[in-house]
Amino acid sequence: MTLAMSEPEPPQKSWWRSNQQRATPWLFLAPGMFMFGLYVIYPIIASFRLSFFKYDGLGTKVWLGLANYQELFSDPAFKTSLYNNVLWLILYLLAVPLGLGIAIFLNQTVRGIRIYKSLFFFPFVISQVVVGLIFSWFYAPNFGLLYSVIEFFTGKGVAILADPVLATYGIIAAGLWPQIAYCMILYLTGLNNVAPDQIEAARLDGAKGLKMLWYVILPQLRPATFIAVVVTVIGALRSFDLVSIMTKGGPFGSTRVLSYYMYEQALSEYGYRMGYGAAIAVVLFAIMMVFISGFIWKMVRDERGNR
Amino acid sequence: MFPRPIQQSTPATRVIYQIALPVALFLWLFPLLGVAMTSVRPASDLAQGNYFGMPSYFAWHNYVEIFQNSPIGRYIFNSFKVTIPTVIGTVALSCMTGFALGIYRFRGNLLIFFLFVAGNFVPFQILMVPVRDLTFGMGLYNTTAGLALFHIAFQTGFCTLFMRNFIAALPRELIEAARVEGVAEWRIFWYIVVPLMRPAIAALSVLVFTFIWNDFFWATVLTTSASTQPVTAGLSSLNGQWIAAWQLVSAGSIIAALPPVAMFFLMQRHFIAGLTLGAVK
């Protein structure tokens, strides 16, 4: 570098020649980093800032300090949302073992099994809006299928989405449908790559059934399990579409989750309280960061191990 | 193979398995089948309480009706207007970022890579207000272009993860050999790496297509009118208008689900390869 500088005006081309390997990655990164910085990194910082202000989206921002956060602590709707998020997180994780169960069930080579696998995967491909509508129909009072079935057995139907206690469970069940399909496909791919010789060896040692699954198969499925847990946790915390389509947070706000409550506060007809919304988003972000840093930490470790 | 191949078990088990398969599938897709049936049920059936039996006739006109009496055709067109540019944009950007991060070793490489990965996991709500303000500021609020631009930027995170891992697994000797020959770096990218990335590009295209087609949150935040809303947001507002007209809601749902479903069945191998990236070592 210093040598080149002391030379009298090197022609453009030779600078490029000697530095192109160092400059190229940055040139290739530039457009992607610019877009990502503008639409993802900057908004995160801006939201943090906004959470200290009162802002209706048009007028001027008024500094509030920590008032938005203080308000959160005494806001019952916030508590409900937080509680529901925990519920989502725990129940949504059922998708992982259930997906594994279906994958094991389907991991055979019989006629037409490929079509079965595709059709089992089907719910993941369709939009959550459509999934929400399908389940709204399924749960609908008086004529909904589930309602009718319950009515047939107990004599009295249950309108799940109109019941403040049951509604959230109903929505989570709808969310599990595509999520199980996703986990299933991850495990099917994983099962495809399980080392056959290890299974044979374990069989000779008399391992079978659950023991085989736990000690021989699951350790080999670790990468699939990791991804299944990551996407399920993120999916649970991102749940918005289903709540919005199926109940709009109701009845009586009982199905709100943080992502939906934030939207409600910041953008819906309940008012344009964007500062307060940003504070909710920051809390959600903080919760997610706990998981994200865990995932990233593991990925960085794997990455270092590979090199 | 786990579990033990069914061919090695008793004939009785085999028969049970062969019966269990379609039964399980039927139960699994039951809600969907119900909606598909409802979409061809005449309104009179629903009025008379015939919810589950055979439709008195197949009311294909439900499908005609939604196209005639609602802007669903327009919604679908808008969805394409958002989805296709997003697919092209993200694939282009992430080929480049993936190339930079997968081939070159420089300070900050891993840091930038994990910034992309982490950004891809953040909750949408932390981006919502600033992105909306930004889109307003650019005069792109309530346009398909504004929505597509955001999607391109956001999906670049996931796609960079995907492309970078794909490129890092390519044989390095190819690139070294080209360098020894004195091939310029951008030519290495264009003539050597990009052709090898075809399977990754195909996988990402179908995945991004599906993700963006199915996006609802950003469609609600960044578009408001029937002339710009994609089909997910459109369906949600139609659902509000068609209260209790379940045959129409069902037909609309089926229509909205069709493009990604078709994509999936046509490009299944790529789709699953993309989705299960990293699920095996």
PDB file of C-alpha atoms in Angstrom, chain A residues 68-247:
ATOM      1  CA  ASN A  68     -44.411   4.169  27.683  1.00  0.00           C
ATOM      2  CA  TYR A  69     -42.650   1.367  29.481  1.00  0.00           C
ATOM      3  CA  GLN A  70     -44.148   2.356  32.820  1.00  0.00           C
ATOM      4  CA  GLU A  71     -47.562   2.231  31.244  1.00  0.00           C
ATOM      5  CA  LEU A  72     -46.893  -1.289  29.979  1.00  0.00           C
ATOM      6  CA  PHE A  73     -46.498  -2.564  33.512  1.00  0.00           C
ATOM      7  CA  SER A  74     -49.969  -1.494  34.514  1.00  0.00           C
ATOM      8  CA  ASP A  75     -51.646  -2.395  31.224  1.00  0.00           C
ATOM      9  CA  PRO A  76     -53.808  -5.521  31.615  1.00  0.00           C
ATOM     10  CA  ALA A  77     -53.980  -5.996  27.824  1.00  0.00           C
ATOM     11  CA  PHE A  78     -50.198  -6.135  27.733  1.00  0.00           C
ATOM     12  CA  LYS A  79     -50.185  -8.803  30.428  1.00  0.00           C
ATOM     13  CA  THR A  80     -52.748 -10.867  28.566  1.00  0.00           C
ATOM     14  CA  SER A  81     -50.671 -10.593  25.398  1.00  0.00           C
ATOM     15  CA  LEU A  82     -47.507 -11.614  27.184  1.00  0.00           C
ATOM     16  CA  TYR A  83     -49.244 -14.549  28.838  1.00  0.00           C
ATOM     17  CA  ASN A  84     -50.651 -15.667  25.484  1.00  0.00           C
ATOM     18  CA  ASN A  85     -47.214 -15.428  23.904  1.00  0.00           C
ATOM     19  CA  VAL A  86     -45.863 -17.804  26.542  1.00  0.00           C
ATOM     20  CA  LEU A  87     -48.779 -20.126  25.848  1.00  0.00           C
ATOM     21  CA  TRP A  88     -48.081 -19.959  22.120  1.00  0.00           C
ATOM     22  CA  LEU A  89     -44.431 -20.672  22.667  1.00  0.00           C
ATOM     23  CA  ILE A  90     -45.014 -23.738  24.828  1.00  0.00           C
ATOM     24  CA  LEU A  91     -47.850 -25.265  22.831  1.00  0.00           C
ATOM     25  CA  TYR A  92     -46.353 -24.426  19.468  1.00  0.00           C
ATOM     26  CA  LEU A  93     -43.294 -26.489  20.363  1.00  0.00           C
ATOM     27  CA  LEU A  94     -45.568 -29.536  20.264  1.00  0.00           C
ATOM     28  CA  ALA A  95     -45.149 -29.225  16.502  1.00  0.00           C
ATOM     29  CA  VAL A  96     -41.631 -30.627  16.852  1.00  0.00           C
ATOM     30  CA  PRO A  97     -42.481 -34.045  18.386  1.00  0.00           C
ATOM     31  CA  LEU A  98     -45.714 -34.289  16.390  1.00  0.00           C
ATOM     32  CA  GLY A  99     -43.852 -33.534  13.177  1.00  0.00           C
ATOM     33  CA  LEU A 100     -41.326 -36.200  14.086  1.00  0.00           C
ATOM     34  CA  GLY A 101     -44.170 -38.649  14.746  1.00  0.00           C
ATOM     35  CA  ILE A 102     -45.718 -38.096  11.323  1.00  0.00           C
ATOM     36  CA  ALA A 103     -42.308 -38.250   9.660  1.00  0.00           C
ATOM     37  CA  ILE A 104     -41.635 -41.644  11.248  1.00  0.00           C
ATOM     38  CA  PHE A 105     -45.085 -42.813  10.239  1.00  0.00           C
ATOM     39  CA  LEU A 106     -44.452 -41.804   6.634  1.00  0.00           C
ATOM     40  CA  ASN A 107     -40.841 -42.935   6.391  1.00  0.00           C
ATOM     41  CA  GLN A 108     -41.593 -46.107   4.450  1.00  0.00           C
ATOM     42  CA  THR A 109     -41.177 -47.133   0.865  1.00  0.00           C
ATOM     43  CA  VAL A 110     -44.598 -48.231  -0.252  1.00  0.00           C
ATOM     44  CA  ARG A 111     -46.477 -47.359  -3.402  1.00  0.00           C
ATOM     45  CA  GLY A 112     -47.529 -43.745  -3.627  1.00  0.00           C
ATOM     46  CA  ILE A 113     -45.744 -42.685  -0.461  1.00  0.00           C
ATOM     47  CA  ARG A 114     -44.276 -39.653  -2.193  1.00  0.00           C
ATOM     48  CA  ILE A 115     -47.726 -38.313  -2.877  1.00  0.00           C
ATOM     49  CA  TYR A 116     -48.692 -38.937   0.732  1.00  0.00           C
ATOM     50  CA  LYS A 117     -45.667 -36.990   1.896  1.00  0.00           C
ATOM     51  CA  SER A 118     -46.496 -34.069  -0.389  1.00  0.00           C
ATOM     52  CA  LEU A 119     -50.104 -33.997   0.689  1.00  0.00           C
ATOM     53  CA  PHE A 120     -49.174 -34.122   4.359  1.00  0.00           C
ATOM     54  CA  PHE A 121     -46.912 -31.166   3.724  1.00  0.00           C
ATOM     55  CA  PHE A 122     -49.696 -29.277   1.988  1.00  0.00           C
ATOM     56  CA  PRO A 123     -50.881 -27.096   4.915  1.00  0.00           C
ATOM     57  CA  PHE A 124     -47.505 -25.389   5.081  1.00  0.00           C
ATOM     58  CA  VAL A 125     -47.733 -24.136   1.518  1.00  0.00           C
ATOM     59  CA  ILE A 126     -50.975 -22.275   1.906  1.00  0.00           C
ATOM     60  CA  SER A 127     -51.143 -18.832   3.421  1.00  0.00           C
ATOM     61  CA  GLN A 128     -51.912 -18.412   7.118  1.00  0.00           C
ATOM     62  CA  VAL A 129     -54.803 -16.211   6.072  1.00  0.00           C
ATOM     63  CA  VAL A 130     -56.340 -19.184   4.318  1.00  0.00           C
ATOM     64  CA  VAL A 131     -55.470 -21.486   7.237  1.00  0.00           C
ATOM     65  CA  GLY A 132     -57.218 -19.009   9.536  1.00  0.00           C
ATOM     66  CA  LEU A 133     -60.319 -18.946   7.348  1.00  0.00           C
ATOM     67  CA  ILE A 134     -60.351 -22.739   7.096  1.00  0.00           C
ATOM     68  CA  PHE A 135     -60.229 -23.124  10.855  1.00  0.00           C
ATOM     69  CA  SER A 136     -62.768 -20.355  11.428  1.00  0.00           C
ATOM     70  CA  TRP A 137     -65.100 -22.406   9.277  1.00  0.00           C
ATOM     71  CA  PHE A 138     -64.110 -25.567  11.132  1.00  0.00           C
ATOM     72  CA  TYR A 139     -64.872 -23.960  14.505  1.00  0.00           C
ATOM     73  CA  ALA A 140     -67.895 -21.919  13.412  1.00  0.00           C
ATOM     74  CA  PRO A 141     -70.816 -22.090  15.829  1.00  0.00           C
ATOM     75  CA  ASN A 142     -73.931 -24.055  14.832  1.00  0.00           C
ATOM     76  CA  PHE A 143     -72.641 -25.505  11.581  1.00  0.00           C
ATOM     77  CA  GLY A 144     -68.857 -25.739  12.018  1.00  0.00           C
ATOM     78  CA  LEU A 145     -67.571 -29.251  11.834  1.00  0.00           C
ATOM     79  CA  LEU A 146     -65.928 -29.320  15.222  1.00  0.00           C
ATOM     80  CA  TYR A 147     -68.936 -27.657  16.792  1.00  0.00           C
ATOM     81  CA  SER A 148     -71.192 -30.308  15.307  1.00  0.00           C
ATOM     82  CA  VAL A 149     -68.963 -33.137  16.424  1.00  0.00           C
ATOM     83  CA  ILE A 150     -68.853 -31.841  19.989  1.00  0.00           C
ATOM     84  CA  GLU A 151     -72.601 -31.296  19.865  1.00  0.00           C
ATOM     85  CA  PHE A 152     -73.097 -34.854  18.677  1.00  0.00           C
ATOM     86  CA  PHE A 153     -71.138 -36.314  21.574  1.00  0.00           C
ATOM     87  CA  THR A 154     -72.095 -33.992  24.413  1.00  0.00           C
ATOM     88  CA  GLY A 155     -75.404 -32.581  23.256  1.00  0.00           C
ATOM     89  CA  LYS A 156     -74.106 -29.048  23.432  1.00  0.00           C
ATOM     90  CA  GLY A 157     -71.753 -27.401  20.949  1.00  0.00           C
ATOM     91  CA  VAL A 158     -68.858 -25.183  21.900  1.00  0.00           C
ATOM     92  CA  ALA A 159     -68.153 -22.008  19.946  1.00  0.00           C
ATOM     93  CA  ILE A 160     -64.423 -22.094  20.459  1.00  0.00           C
ATOM     94  CA  LEU A 161     -63.505 -18.732  19.013  1.00  0.00           C
ATOM     95  CA  ALA A 162     -66.217 -16.944  20.991  1.00  0.00           C
ATOM     96  CA  ASP A 163     -65.036 -18.376  24.275  1.00  0.00           C
ATOM     97  CA  PRO A 164     -62.452 -16.159  26.016  1.00  0.00           C
ATOM     98  CA  VAL A 165     -60.776 -19.150  27.643  1.00  0.00           C
ATOM     99  CA  LEU A 166     -60.706 -21.501  24.662  1.00  0.00           C
ATOM    100  CA  ALA A 167     -60.179 -19.081  21.789  1.00  0.00           C
ATOM    101  CA  THR A 168     -56.401 -18.841  22.104  1.00  0.00           C
ATOM    102  CA  TYR A 169     -56.098 -22.621  22.184  1.00  0.00           C
ATOM    103  CA  GLY A 170     -58.242 -22.798  19.071  1.00  0.00           C
ATOM    104  CA  ILE A 171     -55.952 -20.386  17.244  1.00  0.00           C
ATOM    105  CA  ILE A 172     -52.816 -22.198  18.383  1.00  0.00           C
ATOM    106  CA  ALA A 173     -54.275 -25.476  17.112  1.00  0.00           C
ATOM    107  CA  ALA A 174     -54.796 -23.822  13.726  1.00  0.00           C
ATOM    108  CA  GLY A 175     -51.196 -22.601  13.812  1.00  0.00           C
ATOM    109  CA  LEU A 176     -49.921 -26.058  14.687  1.00  0.00           C
ATOM    110  CA  TRP A 177     -51.383 -27.518  11.533  1.00  0.00           C
ATOM    111  CA  PRO A 178     -48.905 -25.944   9.075  1.00  0.00           C
ATOM    112  CA  GLN A 179     -46.107 -25.940  11.643  1.00  0.00           C
ATOM    113  CA  ILE A 180     -46.334 -29.701  12.172  1.00  0.00           C
ATOM    114  CA  ALA A 181     -46.112 -30.102   8.417  1.00  0.00           C
ATOM    115  CA  TYR A 182     -42.955 -28.011   8.362  1.00  0.00           C
ATOM    116  CA  CYS A 183     -41.299 -30.006  11.161  1.00  0.00           C
ATOM    117  CA  MET A 184     -42.379 -33.196   9.447  1.00  0.00           C
ATOM    118  CA  ILE A 185     -40.579 -32.300   6.231  1.00  0.00           C
ATOM    119  CA  LEU A 186     -37.432 -31.369   8.165  1.00  0.00           C
ATOM    120  CA  TYR A 187     -37.461 -34.739   9.903  1.00  0.00           C
ATOM    121  CA  LEU A 188     -38.247 -36.666   6.735  1.00  0.00           C
ATOM    122  CA  THR A 189     -35.147 -35.185   5.169  1.00  0.00           C
ATOM    123  CA  GLY A 190     -33.195 -35.937   8.323  1.00  0.00           C
ATOM    124  CA  LEU A 191     -34.418 -39.536   8.474  1.00  0.00           C
ATOM    125  CA  ASN A 192     -33.351 -40.005   4.876  1.00  0.00           C
ATOM    126  CA  ASN A 193     -29.793 -39.355   5.930  1.00  0.00           C
ATOM    127  CA  VAL A 194     -29.606 -41.458   9.060  1.00  0.00           C
ATOM    128  CA  ALA A 195     -26.684 -43.863   8.770  1.00  0.00           C
ATOM    129  CA  PRO A 196     -28.130 -47.331   8.013  1.00  0.00           C
ATOM    130  CA  ASP A 197     -25.113 -49.204   9.389  1.00  0.00           C
ATOM    131  CA  GLN A 198     -25.563 -47.650  12.828  1.00  0.00           C
ATOM    132  CA  ILE A 199     -29.188 -48.728  12.868  1.00  0.00           C
ATOM    133  CA  GLU A 200     -28.247 -52.235  11.850  1.00  0.00           C
ATOM    134  CA  ALA A 201     -25.564 -52.353  14.534  1.00  0.00           C
ATOM    135  CA  ALA A 202     -28.031 -51.130  17.146  1.00  0.00           C
ATOM    136  CA  ARG A 203     -30.573 -53.714  15.974  1.00  0.00           C
ATOM    137  CA  LEU A 204     -28.031 -56.460  16.431  1.00  0.00           C
ATOM    138  CA  ASP A 205     -27.540 -55.163  19.974  1.00  0.00           C
ATOM    139  CA  GLY A 206     -31.256 -55.603  20.492  1.00  0.00           C
ATOM    140  CA  ALA A 207     -32.278 -51.936  20.413  1.00  0.00           C
ATOM    141  CA  LYS A 208     -35.730 -51.208  19.080  1.00  0.00           C
ATOM    142  CA  GLY A 209     -38.706 -48.909  19.324  1.00  0.00           C
ATOM    143  CA  LEU A 210     -38.378 -45.917  21.622  1.00  0.00           C
ATOM    144  CA  LYS A 211     -34.920 -46.894  22.835  1.00  0.00           C
ATOM    145  CA  MET A 212     -33.657 -46.999  19.283  1.00  0.00           C
ATOM    146  CA  LEU A 213     -35.307 -43.648  18.585  1.00  0.00           C
ATOM    147  CA  TRP A 214     -33.878 -41.973  21.657  1.00  0.00           C
ATOM    148  CA  TYR A 215     -30.325 -43.310  21.652  1.00  0.00           C
ATOM    149  CA  VAL A 216     -29.599 -43.927  17.990  1.00  0.00           C
ATOM    150  CA  ILE A 217     -31.927 -41.938  15.762  1.00  0.00           C
ATOM    151  CA  LEU A 218     -32.474 -38.659  17.614  1.00  0.00           C
ATOM    152  CA  PRO A 219     -28.758 -37.899  18.080  1.00  0.00           C
ATOM    153  CA  GLN A 220     -28.391 -38.188  14.319  1.00  0.00           C
ATOM    154  CA  LEU A 221     -31.398 -35.956  13.768  1.00  0.00           C
ATOM    155  CA  ARG A 222     -29.890 -33.141  15.835  1.00  0.00           C
ATOM    156  CA  PRO A 223     -29.492 -30.672  12.941  1.00  0.00           C
ATOM    157  CA  ALA A 224     -33.119 -31.207  11.924  1.00  0.00           C
ATOM    158  CA  THR A 225     -34.279 -30.768  15.510  1.00  0.00           C
ATOM    159  CA  PHE A 226     -32.279 -27.569  15.830  1.00  0.00           C
ATOM    160  CA  ILE A 227     -33.886 -26.019  12.764  1.00  0.00           C
ATOM    161  CA  ALA A 228     -37.322 -27.282  13.749  1.00  0.00           C
ATOM    162  CA  VAL A 229     -37.007 -25.639  17.168  1.00  0.00           C
ATOM    163  CA  VAL A 230     -35.678 -22.394  15.681  1.00  0.00           C
ATOM    164  CA  VAL A 231     -38.444 -22.004  13.123  1.00  0.00           C
ATOM    165  CA  THR A 232     -41.100 -23.021  15.637  1.00  0.00           C
ATOM    166  CA  VAL A 233     -39.979 -20.573  18.309  1.00  0.00           C
ATOM    167  CA  ILE A 234     -39.739 -17.743  15.794  1.00  0.00           C
ATOM    168  CA  GLY A 235     -43.092 -18.731  14.310  1.00  0.00           C
ATOM    169  CA  ALA A 236     -44.738 -18.761  17.735  1.00  0.00           C
ATOM    170  CA  LEU A 237     -43.481 -15.296  18.606  1.00  0.00           C
ATOM    171  CA  ARG A 238     -44.385 -13.953  15.171  1.00  0.00           C
ATOM    172  CA  SER A 239     -47.953 -15.224  15.308  1.00  0.00           C
ATOM    173  CA  PHE A 240     -50.028 -12.413  13.921  1.00  0.00           C
ATOM    174  CA  ASP A 241     -51.926 -13.539  10.849  1.00  0.00           C
ATOM    175  CA  LEU A 242     -54.069 -16.151  12.549  1.00  0.00           C
ATOM    176  CA  VAL A 243     -55.035 -13.898  15.448  1.00  0.00           C
ATOM    177  CA  SER A 244     -55.889 -11.124  13.048  1.00  0.00           C
ATOM    178  CA  ILE A 245     -57.974 -13.346  10.767  1.00  0.00           C
ATOM    179  CA  MET A 246     -59.696 -15.537  13.325  1.00  0.00           C
ATOM    180  CA  THR A 247     -60.559 -13.267  16.260  1.00  0.00           C
TER     181      THR A 247
END
